[in-house]
Amino acid sequence: EIVLTQSPGTLSLSPGERATLSCRASESVTSRYLAWYQQKVGQAPRLLIFDASSRATGIPDRFSGSGSGTDFTLTISRLEPEDFAVYYCQQYGRSPYTFGQGTKLEI
Amino acid sequence: QVQLVQSGPEVKKPGASVKVSCKAPGYSFSSYGISWVRQAPGQGLEWMGWISAYNGNTNYAQNLQARVTMTTDTSTGTAYMDLRSLRSDDTAVYYCAFTQNPYTSSLPFHFWGPGTLVTVSA
């Protein structure tokens, strides 16, 4: 199975700053089938980015995704207070569809 | 935006089975695929498998294949996830997630249910 490794494990930033989250795959992700999800405490995950760089419906344009092959990045251009959460990457190109271990974005 | 409704929390003893349901009221159920994802307390996300609401095709995670069955009832627009031979490490929140195409499991999870807590304890 494809193992996804996210870094850093925890990212401490302030509102207004730029956040860069990394997701590295153990092998190439088919057709850039890589998604990013945001999860707040007590809530279900929410899809932010799919196909590596496409924003899901209703997602603000401060969220952007990039990358291909084995290296992917989620960037939040200017952090808002509601952005502090845990972020997961997921590959859905090859079953089993694995998730990274998560990056906690904290104030 | 598809709103999903899941069944309520469950407490089970080791060795028992649990069946969790997921419904999308008011939507064309057969147009979707449904994945199930679980999250143990304080842990990350684990994909369990997928079922097509159109034709019932399934794709299970190999580590759960012997214990999990996913089904759908198109008459009521409900998906079910049945997990057998429960162990303490099956304690988790179980989410259903709808994908916007019933013909392939290789899709992102656009819509998520609120989750169902399953606790396995003697």
Coordinates of C-alpha atoms in Angstrom, one line a residue:
Chain A
E1 CA 0.0 0.0 0.0
I2 CA 1.0 3.6 -0.5
V3 CA 2.3 5.2 2.7
L4 CA 1.7 8.9 3.1
T5 CA 4.0 10.8 5.4
Q6 CA 2.9 14.3 6.5
S7 CA 5.2 17.0 7.9
P8 CA 5.5 18.7 10.2
G9 CA 3.5 16.8 12.8
T10 CA 2.5 20.1 14.4
L11 CA 2.7 23.6 13.0
S12 CA 2.5 26.6 15.3
L13 CA 1.6 29.9 13.5
S14 CA -0.5 33.0 14.0
P15 CA -3.5 34.4 12.1
G16 CA -2.4 36.2 9.0
E17 CA 0.7 34.0 8.5
R18 CA 1.2 31.6 5.6
A19 CA 1.1 27.8 6.3
T20 CA 2.8 25.2 4.2
L21 CA 2.0 21.5 4.8
S22 CA 3.8 18.7 3.2
C23 CA 2.6 15.2 2.1
R24 CA 5.1 12.7 0.8
A25 CA 4.1 9.4 -0.8
S26 CA 6.1 6.1 -0.7
E27 CA 5.5 5.7 -4.4
S28 CA 4.0 7.9 -7.2
V29 CA 0.4 8.8 -6.8
T30 CA -1.7 7.8 -9.8
S31 CA -3.0 10.7 -11.9
R32 CA -2.4 13.2 -9.1
Y33 CA -5.3 11.5 -7.2
L34 CA -4.4 13.3 -4.0
A35 CA -6.8 15.1 -1.6
W36 CA -6.6 17.3 1.4
Y37 CA -9.1 17.3 4.3
Q38 CA -9.6 19.5 7.3
Q39 CA -10.9 18.1 10.5
K40 CA -11.9 20.1 13.6
V41 CA -12.4 18.5 17.0
G42 CA -15.6 16.6 17.2
Q43 CA -16.4 17.0 13.5
A44 CA -16.2 14.9 10.4
P45 CA -13.4 15.7 7.9
R46 CA -14.1 18.3 5.2
L47 CA -12.8 18.0 1.7
L48 CA -10.6 21.0 0.8
I49 CA -8.6 20.0 -2.3
F50 CA -8.9 17.1 -4.7
D51 CA -6.8 16.0 -7.8
A52 CA -3.9 17.6 -6.0
S53 CA -4.9 21.2 -6.9
S54 CA -8.6 21.6 -7.4
R55 CA -10.6 23.4 -4.7
A56 CA -13.8 21.7 -3.5
T57 CA -17.0 23.6 -3.6
G58 CA -17.2 26.5 -1.2
I59 CA -13.5 26.4 -0.2
P60 CA -11.9 29.8 0.1
D61 CA -9.1 30.6 -2.4
R62 CA -6.6 31.1 0.4
F63 CA -6.4 27.3 0.3
S64 CA -4.3 25.9 -2.6
G65 CA -2.7 22.6 -3.4
S66 CA 0.2 21.6 -5.6
G67 CA 2.5 18.8 -6.4
S68 CA 2.7 15.6 -8.4
G69 CA 4.4 12.2 -8.2
T70 CA 5.4 11.7 -4.6
D71 CA 5.5 15.3 -3.2
F72 CA 2.4 17.4 -2.5
T73 CA 1.8 20.6 -0.6
L74 CA -1.2 22.3 0.9
T75 CA -0.7 26.1 1.3
I76 CA -2.9 28.4 3.3
S77 CA -2.0 31.9 2.2
R78 CA -3.2 33.9 5.1
L79 CA -4.4 32.0 8.2
E80 CA -7.8 32.8 9.6
P81 CA -8.8 31.8 13.2
E82 CA -11.1 29.1 11.9
D83 CA -8.2 27.4 10.0
F84 CA -6.6 26.0 13.1
A85 CA -7.4 22.3 12.8
V86 CA -5.9 19.0 11.8
Y87 CA -5.2 18.4 8.1
Y88 CA -4.9 15.1 6.4
C89 CA -3.8 14.1 2.9
Q90 CA -5.2 11.1 1.2
Q91 CA -4.4 9.2 -2.0
Y92 CA -7.3 7.7 -3.9
G93 CA -5.4 6.4 -7.0
R94 CA -4.6 3.0 -5.7
S95 CA -6.6 0.8 -3.3
P96 CA -6.3 0.8 -0.3
Y97 CA -6.9 4.5 -0.2
T98 CA -4.5 5.6 2.5
F99 CA -4.4 8.8 4.6
G100 CA -1.4 10.5 6.1
Q101 CA -1.1 10.7 9.8
G102 CA -2.1 14.4 9.9
T103 CA -0.6 17.8 10.6
K104 CA -2.0 19.7 13.5
L105 CA -2.1 23.5 12.8
E106 CA -2.2 25.3 16.1
I107 CA -2.0 28.9 17.2
Chain B
Q1 CA -24.4 19.8 -0.5
V2 CA -25.5 16.2 0.4
Q3 CA -26.5 15.9 4.0
L4 CA -25.9 12.4 5.4
V5 CA -27.5 10.8 8.4
Q6 CA -25.9 8.0 10.4
S7 CA -27.2 5.7 13.0
G8 CA -26.6 6.3 16.7
P9 CA -23.8 5.2 19.0
E10 CA -23.3 1.5 19.8
V11 CA -21.7 -0.4 22.6
K12 CA -20.7 -4.0 21.9
K13 CA -18.8 -6.8 23.6
P14 CA -15.8 -8.4 22.0
G15 CA -16.7 -11.0 19.5
A16 CA -20.0 -9.4 18.6
S17 CA -21.1 -7.7 15.4
V18 CA -22.2 -4.1 14.7
K19 CA -24.2 -2.7 11.8
V20 CA -23.9 1.1 11.1
S21 CA -26.3 2.8 8.6
C22 CA -25.9 5.9 6.5
K23 CA -28.7 7.6 4.6
A24 CA -28.9 10.6 2.2
P25 CA -32.5 11.8 2.4
G26 CA -33.8 13.4 -0.7
Y27 CA -30.9 12.5 -3.0
S28 CA -30.6 10.2 -5.9
F29 CA -29.0 7.4 -4.0
S30 CA -28.0 5.3 -7.0
S31 CA -25.8 8.1 -8.3
Y32 CA -23.2 7.7 -5.6
G33 CA -20.6 5.5 -4.2
I34 CA -20.2 5.1 -0.5
S35 CA -16.9 4.7 1.3
W36 CA -16.5 3.9 5.0
V37 CA -13.7 5.5 7.0
R38 CA -13.0 5.0 10.7
Q39 CA -11.0 6.9 13.3
A40 CA -9.9 5.4 16.6
P41 CA -9.8 7.8 19.5
G42 CA -7.1 10.4 19.1
Q43 CA -5.9 8.7 15.9
G44 CA -5.9 9.2 12.2
L45 CA -8.2 8.1 9.4
E46 CA -8.5 4.6 8.0
W47 CA -10.3 3.7 4.8
M48 CA -12.3 0.5 5.2
G49 CA -13.9 0.0 1.8
W50 CA -16.4 1.2 -0.8
I51 CA -19.6 0.1 -2.3
S52 CA -21.4 1.3 -5.4
A53 CA -25.0 2.3 -4.8
Y54 CA -25.7 1.7 -8.4
N55 CA -24.7 -2.0 -8.8
G56 CA -23.4 -3.1 -5.4
N57 CA -19.8 -3.6 -6.5
T58 CA -17.5 -3.5 -3.5
N59 CA -13.8 -2.8 -2.8
Y60 CA -12.6 -3.7 0.7
A61 CA -9.4 -2.9 2.5
Q62 CA -7.5 -6.2 2.7
N63 CA -6.9 -6.0 6.4
L64 CA -10.7 -5.9 7.1
Q65 CA -12.0 -8.0 4.2
A66 CA -12.6 -11.1 6.3
R67 CA -14.7 -9.2 8.8
V68 CA -16.6 -6.4 6.9
T69 CA -19.6 -6.4 4.6
M70 CA -21.0 -3.3 3.0
T71 CA -24.4 -3.3 1.5
T72 CA -27.0 -0.9 0.2
D73 CA -30.8 -0.8 0.2
T74 CA -31.8 1.3 -2.8
S75 CA -35.5 1.2 -1.8
T76 CA -34.7 3.3 1.3
G77 CA -31.5 5.0 0.1
T78 CA -29.5 3.5 2.9
A79 CA -26.0 2.2 3.0
Y80 CA -24.8 -0.3 5.7
M81 CA -21.5 -1.3 7.1
D82 CA -21.4 -4.6 9.1
L83 CA -18.3 -5.4 11.1
R84 CA -18.0 -8.9 12.7
S85 CA -15.8 -10.4 15.4
L86 CA -15.3 -7.1 17.1
R87 CA -12.2 -6.4 19.1
S88 CA -11.3 -3.6 21.5
D89 CA -9.2 -2.0 18.8
D90 CA -12.3 -1.6 16.6
T91 CA -13.4 1.1 19.0
A92 CA -13.7 4.1 16.7
V93 CA -15.9 6.7 15.1
Y94 CA -17.2 5.2 11.8
Y95 CA -17.9 7.7 9.0
C96 CA -19.7 7.2 5.7
A97 CA -18.5 9.3 2.8
F98 CA -20.3 9.7 -0.5
T99 CA -18.4 10.0 -3.8
Q100 CA -20.0 11.5 -6.9
N101 CA -19.7 8.5 -9.2
P102 CA -21.0 5.0 -8.6
Y103 CA -18.7 3.4 -11.2
T104 CA -15.3 3.8 -9.5
S105 CA -13.9 3.9 -6.0
S106 CA -11.0 6.1 -7.1
L107 CA -12.6 9.4 -6.1
P108 CA -12.3 12.0 -3.3
F109 CA -14.8 12.0 -0.5
H110 CA -16.9 15.1 -1.1
F111 CA -19.6 14.5 1.5
W112 CA -19.2 13.0 4.9
G113 CA -21.7 11.7 7.5
P114 CA -21.4 13.0 11.1
G115 CA -19.9 9.7 12.3
T116 CA -21.1 6.9 14.6
L117 CA -19.2 6.0 17.7
V118 CA -18.8 2.3 18.2
T119 CA -17.3 1.2 21.5
V120 CA -16.1 -2.4 22.0
S121 CA -15.7 -3.2 25.7
A122 CA -16.2 -6.3 27.9

